[in-house]
Amino acid sequence: MKSKAYNKLAGRGPGAVPAILILMCLPDNEDQWMGFSEDSLLLRKCCYFTTVTGPRIESENTTRQISFPRRNLLNVSSLTTILDDNRKRLEAAFSAFAE
């Protein structure tokens, strides 16, 4: 990932809503990427997610490798957990701010 894009994600600050980076893996055969009909839309293979944290990159012409752990498979359960965790974090932040 180029340093400019990395800095936009990593440098959001502690009070910001965290950005979630999603990597969509697709089959090698382009014809198998998706299927659709009036009843469904099917995307084949899977997505992984991660958040980007760490110090900003000062040099403009560098890149940073981002890892997507296999345990971070994006599915209904993981998405619900991500949303619940962020809702709780934001509620706590607003509660502390209101006091």
Coordinates of N, CA, C and O in Angstrom, one line a residue:
M1 N 0.9 -1.2 0.0 CA 0.0 0.0 0.0 C 0.9 1.2 0.0 O 1.9 1.3 0.7
K2 N 0.6 2.2 -0.8 CA 1.4 3.4 -0.9 C 1.2 4.2 0.4 O 0.2 4.2 1.1
S3 N 2.2 5.0 0.7 CA 2.3 5.7 2.0 C 1.1 6.7 2.2 O 0.6 6.8 3.3
K4 N 0.7 7.3 1.1 CA -0.4 8.3 1.2 C -1.7 7.6 1.7 O -2.4 8.1 2.5
A5 N -2.0 6.4 1.1 CA -3.2 5.7 1.4 C -3.1 5.1 2.8 O -4.0 5.1 3.6
Y6 N -1.9 4.6 3.2 CA -1.6 4.1 4.5 C -1.9 5.1 5.6 O -2.5 4.9 6.6
N7 N -1.3 6.3 5.3 CA -1.5 7.4 6.3 C -2.9 7.8 6.5 O -3.3 8.2 7.6
K8 N -3.7 7.8 5.5 CA -5.2 8.1 5.6 C -5.9 7.1 6.5 O -6.8 7.5 7.3
L9 N -5.4 5.9 6.5 CA -6.1 4.8 7.3 C -5.5 4.8 8.7 O -6.2 4.7 9.7
A10 N -4.2 4.8 8.8 CA -3.5 4.7 10.1 C -3.6 5.9 11.0 O -3.6 5.9 12.2
G11 N -3.6 7.1 10.3 CA -3.6 8.4 11.0 C -4.9 9.0 11.4 O -5.1 10.2 11.4
R12 N -5.9 8.1 11.6 CA -7.3 8.6 11.8 C -7.5 9.2 13.2 O -8.4 9.9 13.5
G13 N -6.6 8.8 14.1 CA -6.7 9.3 15.5 C -7.6 8.4 16.4 O -8.4 7.7 15.9
P14 N -7.4 8.6 17.7 CA -8.1 7.7 18.6 C -9.6 7.8 18.7 O -10.3 6.9 19.0
G15 N -10.1 9.0 18.4 CA -11.5 9.2 18.5 C -12.3 9.0 17.2 O -13.5 9.0 17.2
A16 N -11.5 8.7 16.2 CA -12.2 8.5 14.9 C -12.8 7.1 14.7 O -12.3 6.2 15.4
V17 N -13.8 7.0 13.9 CA -14.3 5.7 13.6 C -13.3 4.9 12.8 O -12.7 5.5 11.8
P18 N -12.9 3.7 13.2 CA -11.8 3.0 12.6 C -12.2 2.6 11.1 O -13.3 2.2 10.9
A19 N -11.2 2.7 10.2 CA -11.5 2.2 8.9 C -11.1 0.8 8.8 O -10.2 0.3 9.4
I20 N -12.0 0.0 8.1 CA -11.7 -1.4 8.0 C -11.3 -1.6 6.5 O -12.1 -1.2 5.6
L21 N -10.2 -2.2 6.3 CA -9.7 -2.5 5.0 C -10.2 -4.0 4.6 O -9.9 -4.9 5.4
I22 N -10.8 -4.1 3.5 CA -11.3 -5.4 3.1 C -10.6 -5.9 1.8 O -10.4 -5.1 0.8
L23 N -10.1 -7.1 1.8 CA -9.5 -7.8 0.7 C -10.4 -8.8 0.2 O -10.8 -9.8 0.9
M24 N -10.8 -8.6 -1.1 CA -11.7 -9.6 -1.7 C -10.9 -10.5 -2.6 O -10.2 -10.1 -3.5
C25 N -10.9 -11.8 -2.3 CA -10.2 -12.8 -3.1 C -11.2 -13.4 -4.1 O -12.3 -13.6 -3.8
L26 N -10.7 -13.6 -5.3 CA -11.5 -14.1 -6.4 C -10.9 -15.3 -7.1 O -9.7 -15.4 -7.0
P27 N -11.7 -16.2 -7.6 CA -11.2 -17.3 -8.3 C -10.3 -16.9 -9.5 O -10.5 -15.8 -10.0
D28 N -9.4 -17.7 -9.9 CA -8.5 -17.4 -11.1 C -9.3 -17.2 -12.3 O -9.0 -16.3 -13.1
N29 N -10.3 -18.0 -12.5 CA -11.1 -17.9 -13.7 C -12.2 -16.8 -13.6 O -13.1 -16.8 -12.8
E30 N -12.0 -15.8 -14.4 CA -12.9 -14.6 -14.3 C -14.4 -14.9 -14.5 O -15.3 -14.3 -13.9
D31 N -14.7 -16.0 -15.2 CA -16.1 -16.4 -15.5 C -16.7 -16.9 -14.2 O -17.9 -17.0 -14.1
Q32 N -15.9 -17.3 -13.2 CA -16.4 -17.8 -12.0 C -16.6 -16.8 -10.8 O -16.9 -17.1 -9.7
W33 N -16.2 -15.5 -11.1 CA -16.2 -14.5 -10.1 C -17.6 -14.3 -9.4 O -17.7 -14.2 -8.2
M34 N -18.6 -14.3 -10.2 CA -20.0 -14.1 -9.7 C -21.0 -14.7 -10.5 O -20.8 -15.0 -11.7
G35 N -22.2 -14.9 -9.9 CA -23.4 -15.4 -10.6 C -24.5 -14.6 -10.1 O -24.6 -14.1 -8.9
F36 N -25.5 -14.3 -11.0 CA -26.6 -13.5 -10.5 C -27.9 -13.9 -11.3 O -27.8 -14.4 -12.4
S37 N -29.0 -13.7 -10.6 CA -30.3 -14.0 -11.2 C -31.3 -13.0 -10.6 O -30.9 -12.2 -9.7
E38 N -32.5 -13.1 -10.9 CA -33.5 -12.3 -10.2 C -33.6 -12.6 -8.7 O -34.1 -11.8 -7.9
D39 N -33.2 -13.8 -8.3 CA -33.4 -14.2 -6.9 C -32.1 -14.1 -6.1 O -32.2 -14.1 -4.9
S40 N -30.9 -13.9 -6.7 CA -29.7 -14.0 -5.9 C -28.6 -13.3 -6.6 O -28.5 -13.1 -7.8
L41 N -27.6 -12.9 -5.8 CA -26.3 -12.5 -6.3 C -25.3 -13.3 -5.5 O -25.3 -13.3 -4.3
L42 N -24.4 -14.0 -6.2 CA -23.4 -14.8 -5.6 C -22.0 -14.4 -6.0 O -21.7 -14.3 -7.2
L43 N -21.2 -14.0 -5.0 CA -19.8 -13.7 -5.2 C -19.0 -14.8 -4.7 O -19.1 -15.2 -3.5
R44 N -18.1 -15.4 -5.5 CA -17.4 -16.6 -5.2 C -16.1 -16.2 -4.5 O -15.4 -15.3 -4.9
K45 N -15.6 -17.1 -3.7 CA -14.4 -17.0 -2.9 C -14.7 -16.4 -1.6 O -15.6 -16.7 -0.9
C46 N -13.9 -15.4 -1.1 CA -14.1 -14.8 0.2 C -13.4 -13.5 0.3 O -12.7 -13.0 -0.5
C47 N -13.7 -12.8 1.5 CA -13.1 -11.6 1.9 C -12.5 -11.7 3.2 O -13.0 -12.4 4.1
Y48 N -11.4 -11.0 3.4 CA -10.7 -10.9 4.7 C -10.7 -9.4 5.1 O -10.7 -8.5 4.2
F49 N -10.6 -9.1 6.4 CA -10.6 -7.7 6.8 C -9.4 -7.5 7.8 O -8.9 -8.4 8.4
T50 N -9.0 -6.2 7.9 CA -8.1 -5.8 8.9 C -8.2 -4.3 9.1 O -8.9 -3.7 8.4
T51 N -7.7 -3.9 10.2 CA -7.6 -2.4 10.4 C -6.2 -2.0 10.3 O -5.3 -2.8 10.6
V52 N -5.9 -0.8 9.9 CA -4.6 -0.3 9.7 C -4.2 0.6 10.9 O -4.9 1.6 11.1
T53 N -3.2 0.2 11.6 CA -2.8 1.0 12.8 C -1.2 1.1 12.7 O -0.6 0.4 12.0
G54 N -0.7 2.1 13.4 CA 0.7 2.3 13.5 C 1.1 3.7 13.2 O 0.2 4.5 12.9
P55 N 2.3 4.0 13.3 CA 2.8 5.4 13.0 C 2.7 5.7 11.6 O 2.7 4.9 10.7
R56 N 2.5 7.0 11.3 CA 2.4 7.5 9.9 C 3.8 7.3 9.3 O 4.8 7.3 9.9
I57 N 3.7 7.2 7.9 CA 5.0 7.0 7.1 C 5.3 8.4 6.7 O 4.5 9.1 6.0
E58 N 6.5 8.9 7.0 CA 6.9 10.3 6.6 C 7.3 10.4 5.2 O 7.1 11.4 4.5
S59 N 7.9 9.4 4.6 CA 8.4 9.5 3.2 C 7.2 9.2 2.3 O 6.4 8.3 2.4
E60 N 7.1 10.1 1.2 CA 6.0 10.0 0.3 C 6.1 8.8 -0.7 O 5.1 8.3 -1.2
N61 N 7.3 8.4 -1.0 CA 7.4 7.4 -2.1 C 7.8 6.0 -1.5 O 8.5 5.3 -2.1
T62 N 7.2 5.6 -0.4 CA 7.4 4.3 0.1 C 6.1 3.6 0.2 O 5.0 4.1 0.0
T63 N 6.2 2.3 0.5 CA 5.0 1.4 0.6 C 5.1 0.7 1.9 O 6.1 0.6 2.5
R64 N 3.9 0.2 2.3 CA 3.8 -0.6 3.5 C 3.0 -1.9 3.2 O 2.0 -1.8 2.5
Q65 N 3.5 -3.0 3.6 CA 2.8 -4.3 3.4 C 1.8 -4.4 4.5 O 2.1 -4.2 5.6
I66 N 0.6 -4.8 4.1 CA -0.5 -5.0 5.0 C -0.8 -6.5 5.1 O -1.0 -7.1 4.0
S67 N -1.0 -7.0 6.3 CA -1.3 -8.4 6.4 C -2.8 -8.6 6.7 O -3.4 -7.8 7.5
F68 N -3.4 -9.6 6.2 CA -4.8 -10.0 6.4 C -4.8 -11.4 7.0 O -4.7 -12.4 6.3
P69 N -4.9 -11.5 8.4 CA -4.9 -12.8 9.0 C -6.0 -13.7 8.5 O -7.1 -13.2 8.3
R70 N -5.8 -15.0 8.2 CA -6.8 -15.9 7.7 C -8.0 -16.0 8.7 O -9.1 -16.2 8.3
R71 N -7.7 -15.7 10.0 CA -8.8 -15.8 11.0 C -9.8 -14.6 10.8 O -10.9 -14.6 11.3
N72 N -9.4 -13.6 10.1 CA -10.2 -12.4 9.8 C -11.1 -12.6 8.6 O -11.1 -11.7 7.7
L73 N -11.7 -13.7 8.5 CA -12.7 -14.0 7.4 C -13.9 -13.1 7.6 O -14.5 -13.1 8.7
L74 N -14.3 -12.3 6.6 CA -15.4 -11.5 6.7 C -16.7 -12.3 6.4 O -16.9 -12.9 5.4
N75 N -17.5 -12.4 7.5 CA -18.8 -13.1 7.3 C -19.8 -12.4 8.2 O -19.5 -11.4 8.8
V76 N -21.0 -12.9 8.3 CA -22.0 -12.3 9.1 C -21.6 -12.1 10.6 O -21.8 -11.1 11.2
S77 N -21.0 -13.2 11.1 CA -20.6 -13.1 12.5 C -19.5 -12.1 12.8 O -19.6 -11.3 13.7
S78 N -18.5 -12.1 12.0 CA -17.4 -11.1 12.2 C -17.8 -9.7 11.9 O -17.5 -8.8 12.7
L79 N -18.7 -9.5 10.9 CA -19.2 -8.2 10.7 C -20.1 -7.7 11.8 O -19.9 -6.5 12.3
T80 N -20.9 -8.5 12.4 CA -21.7 -8.2 13.6 C -20.8 -7.8 14.7 O -21.1 -6.8 15.4
T81 N -19.8 -8.6 15.0 CA -18.8 -8.3 16.1 C -18.2 -6.9 15.9 O -18.0 -6.1 16.8
I82 N -17.7 -6.7 14.6 CA -17.0 -5.4 14.3 C -18.0 -4.2 14.6 O -17.6 -3.2 15.3
L83 N -19.2 -4.3 14.1 CA -20.2 -3.2 14.3 C -20.5 -3.1 15.8 O -20.6 -1.9 16.3
D84 N -20.8 -4.2 16.5 CA -21.1 -4.1 18.0 C -19.9 -3.5 18.8 O -20.2 -2.6 19.6
D85 N -18.7 -3.9 18.5 CA -17.5 -3.4 19.2 C -17.4 -1.9 19.0 O -17.1 -1.1 19.9
N86 N -17.6 -1.4 17.8 CA -17.5 0.0 17.5 C -18.6 0.8 18.1 O -18.5 1.9 18.5
R87 N -19.8 0.2 18.1 CA -21.0 0.9 18.7 C -20.7 1.1 20.2 O -20.9 2.2 20.7
K88 N -20.2 0.1 20.9 CA -19.9 0.2 22.3 C -18.8 1.2 22.5 O -18.9 2.0 23.5
R89 N -17.8 1.2 21.7 CA -16.7 2.2 21.9 C -17.2 3.6 21.7 O -16.8 4.5 22.5
L90 N -18.0 3.8 20.7 CA -18.6 5.1 20.5 C -19.5 5.6 21.6 O -19.5 6.7 22.0
E91 N -20.3 4.7 22.1 CA -21.2 5.0 23.2 C -20.4 5.4 24.4 O -20.8 6.3 25.1
A92 N -19.4 4.7 24.7 CA -18.5 5.0 25.8 C -17.9 6.4 25.7 O -17.8 7.2 26.6
A93 N -17.4 6.6 24.4 CA -16.8 7.9 24.2 C -17.8 9.1 24.3 O -17.4 10.1 24.9
F94 N -19.0 8.9 23.8 CA -20.0 10.0 24.0 C -20.4 10.1 25.4 O -20.7 11.2 25.8
S95 N -20.5 9.0 26.2 CA -20.9 9.1 27.6 C -19.8 9.9 28.3 O -20.1 10.7 29.2
A96 N -18.5 9.6 28.1 CA -17.5 10.3 28.8 C -17.5 11.8 28.4 O -17.2 12.7 29.2
F97 N -17.8 12.1 27.1 CA -17.8 13.5 26.6 C -19.0 14.3 27.3 O -18.8 15.4 27.6
A98 N -20.1 13.6 27.5 CA -21.3 14.3 28.0 C -21.1 14.6 29.5 O -21.8 15.4 30.0
E99 N -20.2 13.9 30.2 CA -20.1 14.1 31.6 C -19.3 15.4 32.0 O -18.8 16.1 31.5

